[in-house]
Short mmCIF file of C-alpha atoms in Angstrom, two decimals:
data_model
loop_
_atom_site.label_atom_id
_atom_site.label_comp_id
_atom_site.label_asym_id
_atom_site.label_seq_id
_atom_site.Cartn_x
_atom_site.Cartn_y
_atom_site.Cartn_z
CA MET A 6 73.18 110.26 94.46
CA SER A 7 75.15 108.73 91.61
CA GLU A 8 75.29 104.95 91.27
CA LEU A 9 79.03 104.99 91.91
CA LEU A 10 78.76 107.05 95.10
CA GLU A 11 75.89 104.85 96.26
CA ALA A 12 77.90 101.68 95.63
CA ILE A 13 80.85 103.10 97.58
CA ALA A 14 78.59 104.08 100.49
CA GLN A 15 76.75 100.75 100.59
CA GLY A 16 79.94 98.69 100.44
CA ASP A 17 81.83 100.89 102.88
CA GLY A 18 84.37 101.56 100.14
CA ASP A 19 84.39 97.97 98.85
CA VAL A 20 82.78 97.78 95.39
CA ARG A 21 82.60 94.51 93.44
CA GLY A 22 81.22 93.39 90.12
CA CYS A 23 79.65 96.70 89.10
CA VAL A 24 79.37 98.48 85.77
CA PHE A 25 79.49 102.28 85.75
CA VAL A 26 78.71 104.33 82.64
CA GLY A 27 79.06 108.09 82.32
CA GLU A 28 79.43 108.76 86.04
CA ASP A 29 80.81 112.20 86.93
CA LEU A 30 82.51 112.45 90.32
CA SER A 31 84.83 115.34 89.53
CA GLY A 32 86.51 116.69 92.65
CA GLU A 33 84.79 114.24 95.00
CA ASN A 34 86.54 112.95 98.11
CA LEU A 35 85.97 109.20 97.85
CA GLY A 36 88.11 108.11 100.79
CA HIS A 37 89.55 104.59 100.78
CA VAL A 38 88.01 102.60 97.92
CA GLU A 39 88.58 99.08 96.61
CA PHE A 40 87.16 98.12 93.22
CA GLU A 41 87.10 94.48 92.12
CA ASP A 42 85.79 93.14 88.79
CA CYS A 43 84.33 96.54 87.91
CA THR A 44 83.89 98.24 84.55
CA PHE A 45 84.12 102.01 84.07
CA ASP A 46 82.96 103.40 80.73
CA GLY A 47 83.19 107.12 80.01
CA CYS A 48 83.37 108.05 83.68
CA VAL A 49 84.84 111.32 84.95
CA LEU A 50 86.89 111.25 88.15
CA ALA A 51 88.97 114.33 87.39
CA SER A 52 90.57 115.84 90.51
CA ALA A 53 88.84 113.26 92.71
CA ARG A 54 90.65 112.21 95.89
CA MET A 55 91.08 108.59 96.91
CA GLU A 56 93.03 107.07 99.79
CA ARG A 57 95.07 104.01 98.79
CA PRO A 58 92.68 103.11 95.94
CA SER A 59 92.61 99.56 94.66
CA PHE A 60 91.63 98.47 91.15
CA GLU A 61 91.66 94.69 90.80
CA ARG A 62 90.51 93.02 87.58
CA CYS A 63 88.95 96.29 86.45
CA THR A 64 88.46 97.77 82.99
CA LEU A 65 88.46 101.52 82.34
CA THR A 66 87.51 102.79 78.90
CA GLY A 67 87.38 106.42 77.83
CA CYS A 68 87.53 107.70 81.40
CA ASP A 69 88.92 111.00 82.67
CA LEU A 70 91.13 110.63 85.75
CA GLY A 71 93.04 113.85 85.18
CA ASN A 72 94.72 115.25 88.32
CA ILE A 73 93.26 112.48 90.42
CA ALA A 74 94.85 112.03 93.85
CA GLY A 75 95.36 108.28 94.07
CA ASN A 76 98.86 107.73 95.41
CA THR A 77 99.91 104.55 97.25
CA GLY A 78 97.27 102.68 95.28
CA PHE A 79 97.12 99.09 94.07
CA TRP A 80 96.34 98.05 90.49
CA ARG A 81 96.27 94.38 89.50
CA ASP A 82 95.05 92.60 86.36
CA SER A 83 93.42 95.81 85.15
CA ARG A 84 93.20 97.59 81.79
CA ALA A 85 92.85 101.26 80.90
CA SER A 86 92.07 102.17 77.30
CA GLU A 87 91.77 105.64 75.76
CA CYS A 88 91.73 107.19 79.24
CA ARG A 89 92.96 110.60 80.33
CA LEU A 90 95.28 110.60 83.36
CA VAL A 91 96.99 113.94 82.80
CA GLY A 92 98.67 115.04 86.03
CA ALA A 93 97.31 112.06 87.97
CA ASP A 94 99.14 111.48 91.27
CA LEU A 95 99.84 107.75 91.47
CA HIS A 96 103.24 107.84 93.14
CA LYS A 97 104.26 105.00 95.47
CA SER A 98 101.64 102.74 93.92
CA VAL A 99 101.89 99.03 93.11
CA LEU A 100 100.91 97.97 89.58
CA VAL A 101 100.80 94.29 88.65
CA ARG A 102 99.81 92.86 85.25
CA THR A 103 98.19 96.13 84.24
CA ARG A 104 97.91 97.54 80.71
CA PHE A 105 97.51 101.10 79.50
CA THR A 106 96.56 101.50 75.84
CA GLY A 107 96.10 104.79 74.00
CA CYS A 108 96.05 106.76 77.25
CA ASN A 109 97.16 110.33 77.89
CA LEU A 110 99.45 110.11 80.93
CA SER A 111 101.37 113.34 80.41
CA TYR A 112 102.64 114.76 83.72
CA VAL A 113 101.46 111.62 85.54
CA GLY A 114 103.23 110.99 88.84
CA LEU A 115 104.37 107.38 89.18
CA ALA A 116 107.62 107.99 91.04
CA GLU A 117 108.70 105.37 93.59
CA SER A 118 106.09 102.90 92.36
CA LYS A 119 106.55 99.14 92.00
CA LEU A 120 105.70 97.73 88.57
CA GLU A 121 105.42 94.09 87.58
CA ARG A 122 104.45 93.06 84.04
CA VAL A 123 103.05 96.49 83.21
CA SER A 124 102.67 97.72 79.65
CA PHE A 125 102.13 101.11 78.04
CA THR A 126 101.09 100.99 74.38
CA ASN A 127 100.62 104.11 72.23
CA CYS A 128 100.48 106.29 75.34
CA ASN A 129 101.42 109.93 75.89
CA LEU A 130 103.93 110.01 78.75
CA ARG A 131 105.32 113.47 78.05
CA GLU A 132 106.99 114.94 81.15
CA ALA A 133 105.77 112.00 83.24
CA SER A 134 107.48 111.39 86.58
CA LEU A 135 108.87 107.86 86.27
CA SER A 136 111.76 108.22 88.68
CA GLN A 137 112.85 105.57 91.18
CA LEU A 138 110.54 102.93 89.75
CA ARG A 139 111.12 99.40 91.01
CA LEU A 140 110.64 97.08 88.06
CA ARG A 141 110.08 93.49 89.11
CA SER A 142 109.90 92.38 85.48
CA ARG A 143 110.57 93.96 82.12
CA LEU A 144 108.51 97.07 81.43
CA LEU A 145 106.83 97.21 78.02
CA LEU A 146 106.86 100.61 76.32
CA GLU A 147 105.55 100.49 72.78
CA GLY A 148 104.83 103.52 70.60
CA CYS A 149 104.93 105.89 73.58
CA ASP A 150 105.91 109.56 73.75
CA LEU A 151 108.46 109.95 76.55
CA THR A 152 109.47 113.50 75.65
CA ARG A 153 111.09 115.15 78.70
CA ALA A 154 109.92 112.34 80.97
CA GLU A 155 111.89 111.92 84.22
CA ILE A 156 113.50 108.52 84.77
CA PHE A 157 116.02 109.33 87.50
CA GLN A 158 117.22 106.13 89.24
CA THR A 159 114.90 103.91 87.19
CA ARG A 160 116.91 101.16 85.52
CA LEU A 161 115.48 100.36 82.10
CA ALA A 162 117.81 97.44 81.39
CA GLY A 163 116.20 95.13 78.85
CA VAL A 164 113.50 97.64 77.91
CA ASP A 165 112.99 98.21 74.17
CA LEU A 166 112.60 101.92 73.48
CA THR A 167 112.98 101.78 69.70
CA SER A 168 109.33 102.64 69.00
CA CYS A 169 109.22 105.51 71.52
CA ASN A 170 110.01 109.22 71.36
CA ILE A 171 112.74 109.82 73.95
CA ALA A 172 113.62 113.41 73.02
CA GLY A 173 114.77 115.36 76.06
CA ILE A 174 114.29 112.45 78.43
CA ARG A 175 115.69 113.39 81.84
CA MET A 176 118.02 111.18 83.86
CA SER A 177 121.17 111.25 85.95
CA ASP A 178 124.48 112.60 84.66
CA THR A 179 125.85 109.06 84.39
CA PHE A 180 123.01 107.94 82.07
CA ARG A 181 122.96 104.62 83.90
CA GLU A 182 119.19 104.51 83.66
CA LEU A 183 119.50 103.57 79.97
CA ARG A 184 122.27 101.05 80.41
CA ASP A 185 121.36 97.83 78.56
CA ALA A 186 118.15 99.35 77.20
CA THR A 187 117.55 99.03 73.45
CA VAL A 188 117.38 102.17 71.31
CA GLY A 189 117.28 102.66 67.55
CA ILE A 190 119.81 104.34 65.30
CA ASP A 191 117.28 107.09 64.58
CA GLN A 192 117.21 107.89 68.30
CA LEU A 193 120.95 108.54 68.54
CA PRO A 194 120.58 112.28 67.82
CA ASP A 195 118.33 112.58 70.89
CA LEU A 196 120.88 110.79 73.06
CA ALA A 197 123.74 112.78 71.55
CA GLY A 198 121.99 115.95 72.63
CA LEU A 199 121.84 114.65 76.19
CA LEU A 200 125.53 113.76 76.09
CA GLY A 201 126.44 117.13 74.64
CA VAL A 202 128.14 115.65 71.59
CA LYS A 203 127.57 116.14 67.86
CA LEU A 204 126.98 113.39 65.33
CA ARG A 205 128.60 113.66 61.90
#
């Protein structure tokens, strides 16, 4: 049995203060798990299933969480760096003071989640589902690719998008999602395309 599975079994889903390196739990059904003060380095949890997972004060580096089923989860004071979360199902989750850096989150499902002091830096969010997010504080998006991402009913007021690629971003016909957001002059052609107008 892997160290991670053993820790989950021994703690009845409650795992604290552990370091996991190179664990491979692809496709495993982990049930309800709560991780506190844990470090994950190069672990593979692709297509794993978790019920209301909790990551509190955790660090994930170079991990593969692609297509993971982890909706209605809780992330607080955690960091994910250079991780793969392609197609991860995290909808209706709560994320507080959590940072994603250099992560591939294309096609990630975060719809209907609550975010407070969350940042995405140099992340791939292409075609991500970011609709109906409840932002309790300003969301930080820096150097991210938001190509064709869905932001229906997510108000990005006060969010600086100048360093992001917003080509083909999808929103409501009223474009209210971008009201009071900051965009750069070089991004106007992308927005003009959405509005159906031509720039001269």
